[in-house]
């Protein structure tokens, strides 16, 4: 049992002006955290209690499928150079030198370190499968740390890694993590959705994110109403409704379009719909320097329907490992021999340029496209006949309301925050770092890997965001929320409305001790403050259940407030424990 009068809980009347999202305001006002620098936070007493509870749930579920380790946060450059990610991680990685001038980094993730252990210690298929995990501090030099604990430079992650002999084994390890993650997030009281996702810098063939819908999220999720389909916008697909092409079979025809540079301009000028046009996106792909320091670049030109938007993550998967950026004027002229605003597909050098056609344009005819000539466009451009793309692929963002690819239901777009991510890495690290085992036939083979992460602090912030969104503001304009009992710093707070009243104080003490003996995580508010201040503070720190010990004690009654449901009941003092046990069980 803890007594509020003895604790350090520095609550604030108002949140700082730069705290915009709900969880950031709550964390600061309730005294969970204090900011040390950009993206750097000190976790005070309440935050530490909640995070420890989350870690305990994660550890319990992960211990069912894997073995816990603890790896160095400070890594030598060599292992990252072996995998090729020393340069690939770019400015997101914190780098430093030791006193001898050797390069080191602060670990963002630990694929390389785990693989170095596996290649040194695992020799035979008989030692597989292996699932190793750790709960450890990670570092990422975020360019724009913001939103409290949602985007930081130092954070806690549960990261695990699987090593299997073949793809069938990886499927099992992946499924074990999927099941464990669902248990973890459910036990933490979160409503979540599992979505198809892009593997990004991690690499691999398949990945799935676990997301919580919230307006504070920076990811965009597409999902069907029944939940059968869900995907990150970087991966989402839809079934397009067929559109009619312009009539005719003529060859491309040059049209004078003075000053008409945008899709909207050309639509109005030529009296055609946006979907009758081709949008040209001109980019440069740059790969990290190779072992000799050579940096490779290539022009990438993508063509989309005029009313569609480019999805850079989808396009990026076609130039794996490269960074994409828009062409500058000189690069545009070198590629198209024309200025921006009139760019098109005919006449591009296919040896020097990767020409990508979005699948929505496959089979289309008589499109309007730039003529690669100032103040001119072309009519009647037909892909395949008039130009040959290097590759045809889905590179567009889906639009809200388009039919999902499974049942054809209209897709909903919503913001969400990622709380977990699982990847099938494949052979990316075991191949580059030389990890080998002997199979059943004595033949040397590469183990296959998976990688699985959970953001510990994000579970806490996602719970705060979801609760605040559902409960709304108080009459005073304060954010209302309550944390799930499993991760709240305390499950129940006993509030003595008038501490100077010896009878009330004694009853509060008795009830708190009874709850403590019954196994509850209980906080006794024994401060000499007004009832209003105590109620407000209890709500502010997010404790889900409150027992009010006040004037009705003369009748043997206290108030039991369930902040998760909004219900308040009166009950006898000796009924507090069973009532709360029933509430938490439910």
XYZ file of C-alpha atoms in Angstrom:
586
model
C 0.000 0.000 0.000
C 1.293 3.458 -0.915
C 0.319 6.761 0.742
C 0.035 9.770 -1.550
C 1.424 12.031 1.205
C 4.745 10.173 0.999
C 5.050 10.048 -2.794
C 6.544 12.303 -5.462
C 3.706 13.000 -7.908
C 4.317 16.520 -9.310
C 0.983 17.306 -10.973
C 0.490 20.470 -13.035
C -2.604 22.665 -13.286
C -2.090 23.084 -17.033
C -0.002 21.352 -19.687
C 2.864 23.233 -21.378
C 1.919 24.929 -24.645
C 4.005 22.568 -26.779
C 2.083 19.522 -25.536
C -0.502 19.093 -28.282
C -1.613 15.453 -28.269
C -3.625 14.087 -25.344
C -1.053 11.570 -24.074
C 1.696 14.204 -23.991
C -0.497 16.535 -21.941
C -1.482 13.737 -19.570
C 2.085 12.503 -19.058
C 3.247 15.987 -18.101
C 0.227 17.152 -16.092
C -0.084 13.904 -14.135
C 3.602 13.894 -13.240
C 4.486 10.745 -15.173
C 7.444 12.285 -17.030
C 9.591 15.369 -17.285
C 11.410 16.448 -20.427
C 15.207 16.626 -20.335
C 15.771 17.542 -23.991
C 14.271 17.094 -27.453
C 12.920 13.527 -27.543
C 14.472 12.748 -24.139
C 12.307 12.131 -21.057
C 12.867 11.202 -17.438
C 10.313 8.641 -16.281
C 9.124 9.527 -12.795
C 7.432 7.293 -10.236
C 4.031 6.823 -11.940
C 5.457 6.218 -15.420
C 7.981 3.736 -14.084
C 5.247 1.756 -12.308
C 3.123 1.552 -15.473
C 6.071 0.674 -17.696
C 7.209 -2.029 -15.281
C 3.719 -3.554 -15.432
C 3.786 -3.521 -19.235
C 7.260 -5.077 -19.228
C 6.061 -7.806 -16.853
C 3.193 -8.713 -19.217
C 5.513 -8.705 -22.225
C 8.103 -10.809 -20.416
C 5.536 -13.347 -19.227
C 4.135 -13.905 -22.720
C 7.552 -13.910 -24.419
C 8.926 -16.427 -21.906
C 6.325 -18.868 -23.225
C 7.995 -18.887 -26.661
C 11.548 -17.598 -26.261
C 14.625 -16.967 -24.128
C 15.532 -13.570 -22.705
C 18.956 -12.025 -23.276
C 20.466 -8.577 -22.792
C 22.761 -7.139 -25.469
C 25.049 -4.088 -25.530
C 23.433 -0.813 -26.542
C 26.891 0.349 -27.677
C 27.850 -1.499 -30.869
C 31.107 -1.567 -32.866
C 30.727 -0.354 -36.452
C 32.080 -3.616 -37.864
C 28.943 -5.705 -37.354
C 26.774 -3.006 -38.947
C 29.224 -2.714 -41.837
C 28.974 -6.459 -42.417
C 25.212 -6.238 -42.867
C 25.486 -3.093 -45.005
C 23.375 -1.003 -42.622
C 26.186 1.204 -41.289
C 25.629 3.516 -44.241
C 22.054 2.443 -44.948
C 20.731 3.818 -41.648
C 21.963 7.302 -42.531
C 21.433 10.134 -40.042
C 18.930 8.152 -37.943
C 21.822 6.359 -36.246
C 23.737 7.887 -33.338
C 27.450 7.418 -34.091
C 30.514 8.090 -31.960
C 34.205 7.253 -31.648
C 36.030 5.812 -28.669
C 39.325 7.194 -27.338
C 41.255 5.110 -29.864
C 39.280 6.483 -32.783
C 37.216 3.335 -33.418
C 33.698 3.873 -34.806
C 30.745 2.827 -32.675
C 27.001 3.419 -32.653
C 24.072 3.291 -30.272
C 21.854 0.376 -31.268
C 18.579 1.143 -33.014
C 17.829 -2.569 -33.214
C 19.923 -5.727 -32.746
C 19.718 -7.980 -35.822
C 23.472 -7.724 -36.338
C 24.417 -8.532 -32.747
C 22.020 -11.490 -32.549
C 23.304 -12.817 -35.883
C 26.905 -12.527 -34.670
C 25.991 -14.723 -31.681
C 24.187 -17.238 -33.872
C 27.046 -17.595 -36.370
C 29.521 -18.211 -33.547
C 27.470 -20.628 -31.480
C 24.930 -22.450 -33.672
C 26.536 -25.196 -35.756
C 23.807 -27.737 -36.431
C 20.152 -27.953 -37.389
C 19.718 -29.791 -34.072
C 20.167 -26.434 -32.299
C 17.284 -24.885 -34.233
C 14.790 -23.314 -33.890
C 15.861 -20.518 -31.564
C 13.854 -17.489 -30.387
C 15.892 -14.917 -28.467
C 14.506 -11.698 -27.056
C 15.507 -8.726 -24.953
C 13.835 -5.706 -23.363
C 16.265 -2.864 -23.748
C 16.841 0.824 -24.447
C 17.089 1.809 -28.110
C 18.297 5.015 -29.694
C 17.182 6.803 -32.858
C 18.183 10.318 -33.911
C 14.679 11.434 -34.827
C 14.756 14.561 -37.022
C 11.501 15.831 -35.486
C 10.972 14.411 -31.990
C 7.475 15.387 -30.867
C 4.184 14.231 -29.329
C 5.688 13.216 -26.021
C 6.635 9.537 -25.921
C 5.218 8.827 -29.378
C 8.303 10.126 -31.224
C 11.462 10.140 -29.137
C 15.200 9.581 -29.433
C 15.541 7.113 -26.565
C 12.920 4.453 -25.912
C 12.357 0.948 -24.576
C 11.768 -1.918 -26.969
C 11.092 -5.587 -26.683
C 12.932 -6.969 -29.698
C 13.111 -10.658 -30.510
C 14.772 -12.681 -33.245
C 14.086 -16.156 -34.563
C 16.491 -18.514 -36.299
C 15.031 -21.444 -38.220
C 16.311 -24.028 -40.663
C 13.787 -23.274 -43.408
C 10.747 -21.223 -44.372
C 8.358 -23.696 -42.782
C 10.112 -23.183 -39.471
C 9.996 -19.397 -39.910
C 6.241 -19.642 -40.482
C 5.925 -21.304 -37.064
C 8.083 -18.697 -35.291
C 6.165 -15.886 -36.988
C 2.836 -17.386 -35.906
C 4.072 -17.828 -32.334
C 4.919 -14.136 -32.198
C 1.611 -13.162 -33.752
C -0.235 -15.091 -31.050
C 1.992 -13.747 -28.257
C 1.515 -10.163 -29.429
C -2.242 -10.523 -29.504
C -2.149 -11.819 -25.912
C 0.149 -8.994 -24.793
C -1.932 -6.193 -26.278
C -5.181 -7.719 -25.075
C -3.824 -8.071 -21.538
C -2.708 -4.426 -21.702
C -6.328 -3.471 -22.396
C -5.796 -2.212 -25.947
C -8.184 -2.386 -28.872
C -5.866 -3.023 -31.824
C -5.827 -4.088 -35.458
C -3.186 -6.198 -37.229
C -2.346 -4.847 -40.684
C -0.153 -5.723 -43.651
C 2.900 -3.484 -43.609
C 5.995 -2.446 -45.508
C 9.268 -3.942 -44.233
C 11.238 -0.756 -44.925
C 14.876 -0.688 -43.820
C 14.448 -4.002 -41.955
C 14.122 -5.962 -45.189
C 12.317 -9.262 -45.578
C 9.383 -10.788 -47.408
C 6.441 -10.252 -45.066
C 5.604 -7.973 -42.178
C 2.618 -7.124 -40.041
C 2.005 -4.131 -37.811
C -0.177 -4.011 -34.727
C -1.891 -0.629 -34.699
C -4.167 1.354 -32.407
C -6.501 3.864 -34.062
C -5.935 7.369 -32.702
C -5.869 10.865 -34.153
C -2.432 11.282 -32.562
C -1.022 8.585 -34.837
C 1.226 9.361 -37.783
C 0.435 6.202 -39.739
C -2.574 5.945 -42.029
C -4.468 2.649 -42.030
C -6.943 1.336 -44.578
C -9.472 -1.207 -43.338
C -12.775 -2.761 -44.344
C -15.826 -2.317 -42.085
C -15.799 -5.957 -40.989
C -12.030 -6.001 -40.365
C -11.329 -8.781 -42.864
C -8.882 -6.497 -44.639
C -6.488 -4.047 -42.996
C -3.208 -2.605 -44.220
C -0.883 0.297 -43.669
C -1.325 2.920 -46.408
C 2.229 2.047 -47.501
C 0.993 -1.448 -48.383
C -2.757 -1.085 -48.926
C -4.399 -2.110 -52.189
C -7.931 -1.810 -53.527
C -10.066 -2.950 -56.415
C -10.456 -0.125 -58.906
C -13.702 0.597 -60.671
C -13.179 0.433 -64.435
C -13.068 3.802 -66.203
C -13.794 4.448 -69.882
C -10.908 5.411 -72.163
C -11.130 8.193 -74.690
C -12.242 6.839 -78.111
C -9.995 6.228 -81.133
C -6.954 4.281 -82.289
C -4.814 7.117 -83.629
C -1.098 7.548 -83.032
C 0.089 10.094 -80.441
C -0.813 13.633 -81.475
C 1.046 16.777 -80.390
C -1.212 19.394 -78.766
C -0.219 22.967 -77.928
C -0.984 23.627 -74.238
C 0.515 27.022 -73.406
C 0.962 27.532 -69.660
C -0.983 24.360 -68.798
C 1.353 22.520 -66.396
C -0.837 20.806 -63.806
C -3.333 17.950 -64.083
C -6.160 20.371 -63.246
C -4.947 22.880 -65.854
C -4.811 20.283 -68.622
C -8.169 18.767 -67.664
C -9.870 22.134 -68.038
C -7.948 23.134 -71.164
C -8.605 19.882 -73.081
C -11.981 19.141 -71.460
C -10.941 15.684 -70.254
C -11.208 13.945 -66.865
C -8.203 13.543 -64.595
C -8.304 9.768 -65.034
C -7.708 10.267 -68.774
C -4.286 11.732 -68.009
C -0.893 10.324 -67.031
C 0.883 11.917 -64.084
C 4.693 11.953 -64.282
C 6.815 11.691 -61.126
C 10.560 12.252 -61.678
C 12.909 11.008 -58.958
C 16.506 10.021 -58.310
C 17.376 6.797 -56.469
C 20.623 6.880 -54.485
C 22.158 3.743 -52.993
C 24.568 3.767 -50.022
C 28.260 3.802 -50.865
C 29.736 0.363 -51.560
C 32.939 -1.027 -50.045
C 34.993 1.154 -52.406
C 33.053 4.282 -51.514
C 31.197 4.393 -54.825
C 27.685 5.867 -54.669
C 25.302 4.594 -57.343
C 22.364 6.675 -58.590
C 19.635 6.115 -61.178
C 16.799 8.145 -62.633
C 13.384 6.726 -61.672
C 10.316 7.949 -63.557
C 6.895 6.791 -62.367
C 3.635 7.190 -64.298
C 0.258 7.191 -62.554
C -3.333 7.984 -63.361
C -3.941 11.709 -63.168
C -6.239 11.434 -60.140
C -3.919 9.142 -58.169
C -1.051 9.874 -55.762
C 2.360 8.194 -55.617
C 3.094 5.849 -52.725
C 6.832 6.255 -52.182
C 7.084 3.165 -49.970
C 5.679 0.964 -52.739
C 7.967 2.586 -55.307
C 10.889 2.282 -52.894
C 10.445 -1.501 -52.762
C 11.393 -1.572 -56.477
C 14.735 0.097 -55.724
C 15.519 -1.788 -52.512
C 18.071 -0.086 -50.313
C 17.960 3.206 -52.212
C 16.783 6.598 -51.019
C 14.371 8.423 -53.323
C 14.249 12.182 -53.802
C 12.651 14.471 -56.401
C 14.784 15.456 -59.362
C 16.121 18.997 -59.480
C 15.730 21.121 -62.632
C 19.083 20.070 -64.121
C 18.334 16.366 -63.604
C 14.866 16.765 -65.126
C 16.312 18.369 -68.242
C 19.042 15.687 -68.518
C 16.412 12.915 -68.322
C 13.558 14.400 -70.396
C 15.253 17.178 -72.391
C 12.275 19.273 -71.305
C 11.211 21.469 -68.354
C 8.896 20.366 -65.544
C 5.186 20.564 -66.321
C 5.386 18.878 -69.731
C 7.059 15.562 -68.877
C 5.956 12.303 -70.456
C 6.985 8.730 -71.250
C 7.896 8.813 -74.949
C 11.578 9.125 -75.772
C 13.033 8.177 -72.379
C 16.356 6.302 -72.398
C 15.439 2.930 -70.885
C 19.108 2.110 -70.267
C 19.603 5.086 -67.965
C 16.098 5.338 -66.517
C 13.886 2.987 -64.530
C 10.427 3.560 -66.034
C 7.630 2.405 -63.722
C 3.995 2.192 -64.818
C 1.334 1.967 -62.132
C -0.959 -1.040 -62.535
C -3.969 1.272 -62.772
C -2.633 2.329 -66.195
C -2.053 -1.215 -67.439
C -4.303 -1.890 -70.434
C -5.391 1.743 -70.716
C -5.429 3.573 -74.074
C -5.582 7.080 -75.570
C -4.217 8.873 -72.516
C -3.070 12.482 -72.258
C 0.617 12.795 -71.337
C 3.388 15.353 -71.373
C 5.182 15.622 -74.730
C 8.654 16.343 -73.328
C 8.363 19.642 -75.149
C 7.674 22.973 -73.516
C 3.991 24.025 -73.652
C 2.946 20.789 -75.389
C 1.165 17.565 -74.447
C 0.320 14.404 -76.368
C -3.078 12.855 -77.043
C -3.651 9.149 -77.706
C -0.718 7.785 -75.667
C -1.141 4.035 -75.111
C 1.220 2.209 -72.723
C 2.841 -0.843 -74.300
C 2.270 0.443 -77.809
C 3.899 3.856 -77.629
C 6.418 3.162 -74.864
C 7.636 0.147 -72.935
C 7.863 0.528 -69.144
C 10.693 -1.226 -67.314
C 8.232 -2.566 -64.758
C 4.493 -2.471 -64.089
C 3.617 -2.398 -60.382
C 1.152 -1.046 -57.833
C 2.788 2.225 -56.759
C -0.228 4.348 -55.820
C -2.006 5.307 -52.637
C -5.500 3.930 -52.298
C -8.345 6.394 -51.781
C -10.982 6.202 -49.069
C -14.169 4.518 -50.263
C -12.512 2.312 -52.883
C -13.483 -1.379 -52.654
C -11.209 -3.549 -50.522
C -9.470 -6.402 -52.411
C -11.148 -9.217 -50.445
C -14.894 -8.555 -50.240
C -15.260 -5.265 -52.110
C -16.405 -3.294 -49.061
C -15.573 0.432 -49.055
C -12.255 1.107 -47.378
C -11.990 3.411 -44.380
C -8.844 5.476 -43.773
C -7.864 6.355 -40.233
C -4.825 7.550 -38.277
C -3.143 5.034 -36.029
C -0.057 4.523 -33.886
C 2.131 1.437 -34.240
C 2.644 -0.559 -31.043
C 4.255 -3.670 -32.515
C 5.737 -4.992 -35.748
C 6.724 -8.492 -36.844
C 8.945 -9.257 -39.861
C 10.000 -12.265 -41.858
C 13.563 -11.143 -42.499
C 14.608 -14.102 -44.627
C 18.351 -14.477 -45.279
C 19.342 -10.787 -45.330
C 21.536 -10.951 -42.230
C 22.639 -14.585 -42.146
C 23.843 -14.263 -45.747
C 25.666 -10.943 -45.386
C 27.224 -11.933 -42.052
C 28.116 -15.517 -42.942
C 25.941 -17.461 -40.481
C 25.843 -21.150 -41.472
C 24.663 -24.473 -39.979
C 24.807 -28.076 -41.112
C 21.456 -29.538 -42.202
C 20.209 -33.126 -41.777
C 22.410 -34.225 -44.701
C 25.555 -32.598 -43.361
C 25.334 -29.829 -45.956
C 26.094 -26.249 -44.994
C 23.047 -23.965 -45.185
C 21.932 -20.520 -44.007
C 19.434 -20.199 -41.167
C 16.408 -18.030 -41.940
C 15.465 -15.189 -39.605
C 12.518 -13.273 -38.258
C 12.495 -10.044 -36.252
C 9.741 -8.870 -33.890
C 9.428 -5.578 -31.975
C 7.138 -3.957 -29.392
C 7.352 -0.324 -28.306
C 6.878 -0.435 -24.534
C 6.120 3.264 -24.013
C 3.799 3.247 -27.013
C 1.508 0.796 -25.232
C 1.120 3.319 -22.420
C 0.599 6.313 -24.700
C -1.805 4.439 -26.992
C -3.914 3.472 -23.967
C -4.015 7.102 -22.865
C -4.948 8.336 -26.342
C -7.734 5.805 -26.812
C -9.249 6.444 -23.384
C -9.061 10.225 -23.766
C -10.742 10.008 -27.177
C -13.616 7.898 -25.828
C -14.196 9.813 -22.573
C -13.921 13.341 -23.989
C -13.352 16.534 -22.009
C -14.685 17.351 -18.565
C -16.963 20.329 -17.871
C -13.836 22.279 -16.993
C -12.246 21.402 -20.342
C -9.768 18.918 -18.829
C -8.842 15.686 -20.617
C -10.589 12.717 -19.061
C -9.086 9.239 -19.258
C -8.513 6.078 -17.257
C -5.859 3.438 -17.819
C -6.670 -0.286 -17.948
C -6.184 -1.842 -14.520
C -3.411 -4.110 -15.820
C -1.092 -1.215 -16.700
C -2.269 1.678 -14.500
C 0.277 2.763 -11.871
C -2.350 1.799 -9.283
C -5.512 -0.245 -9.748
C -7.500 1.577 -7.100
C -7.213 4.772 -5.103
C -8.889 5.192 -1.720
C -9.803 8.860 -1.321
C -10.489 10.120 2.183
C -12.598 13.219 1.552
C -11.680 14.875 4.874
C -8.405 13.660 6.332
C -8.876 15.688 9.538
C -11.927 13.571 10.385
C -10.433 10.726 12.437
C -13.322 8.381 11.661
C -12.979 8.861 7.895
C -9.176 8.606 8.084
C -9.367 5.344 10.038
C -11.928 3.878 7.630
C -9.777 4.821 4.644
C -6.799 3.131 6.261
C -8.836 -0.024 6.945
C -10.215 -0.224 3.401
C -6.792 0.385 1.818
C -5.195 -2.348 3.939
C -7.994 -4.774 3.058
C -7.513 -4.083 -0.633
C -3.759 -4.475 -0.268
C -4.200 -7.824 1.521
C -6.506 -8.965 -1.298
C -3.731 -8.365 -3.811
C -4.800 -5.003 -5.204
C -2.266 -2.364 -6.164
C -3.685 0.403 -3.982
C -2.954 4.067 -3.346
C -4.340 5.773 -0.228
C -4.865 9.505 -0.682
C -4.193 10.616 2.873
C -3.287 14.226 2.050
C -4.800 17.102 3.956
C -6.456 18.541 0.844
C -10.049 19.295 -0.137
C -12.160 16.521 -1.634
C -12.325 18.414 -4.937
C -8.538 18.563 -5.255
C -8.243 14.885 -4.411
C -10.905 13.804 -6.918
C -9.302 15.897 -9.634
C -5.833 14.502 -8.953
C -7.132 10.926 -8.833
C -8.702 11.394 -12.261
C -5.549 13.100 -13.534
C -3.254 10.146 -12.808
C -5.635 7.740 -14.553
C -6.379 5.242 -11.789
C -9.372 3.215 -13.052
C -11.158 2.608 -9.721
C -11.735 5.001 -6.835
C -13.221 4.414 -3.395
C -14.605 7.626 -1.868
C -14.696 7.564 1.924
C -16.993 10.420 2.932
C -20.111 11.492 4.800
C -22.113 8.350 3.935
C -19.766 6.352 6.125
C -22.197 7.033 8.993
C -24.521 4.611 7.205
C -21.683 2.151 6.645
C -21.427 3.065 2.970
C -18.696 4.292 0.623
C -18.791 5.216 -3.058
C -17.120 2.956 -5.617
C -16.327 4.804 -8.869
C -15.558 2.794 -11.999
C -13.930 5.330 -14.306
C -13.657 2.829 -17.155
C -17.447 2.545 -17.412
C -18.456 5.810 -15.769
C -20.573 3.991 -13.182
C -20.702 4.937 -9.484
C -22.316 2.709 -6.865
C -22.704 2.803 -3.106
C -21.594 -0.266 -1.229
C -20.924 -1.428 2.294
C -17.369 -1.180 3.558
C -17.028 -4.962 3.738
C -18.241 -5.264 0.136
C -15.514 -3.067 -1.413
C -13.054 -5.912 -2.015
C -15.509 -8.369 -3.670
C -17.074 -5.551 -5.724
C -13.675 -4.525 -7.091
C -12.655 -8.131 -7.702
C -15.787 -8.607 -9.785
C -15.223 -5.365 -11.687
C -11.635 -6.210 -12.611
C -12.533 -9.788 -13.533
C -15.245 -8.489 -15.854
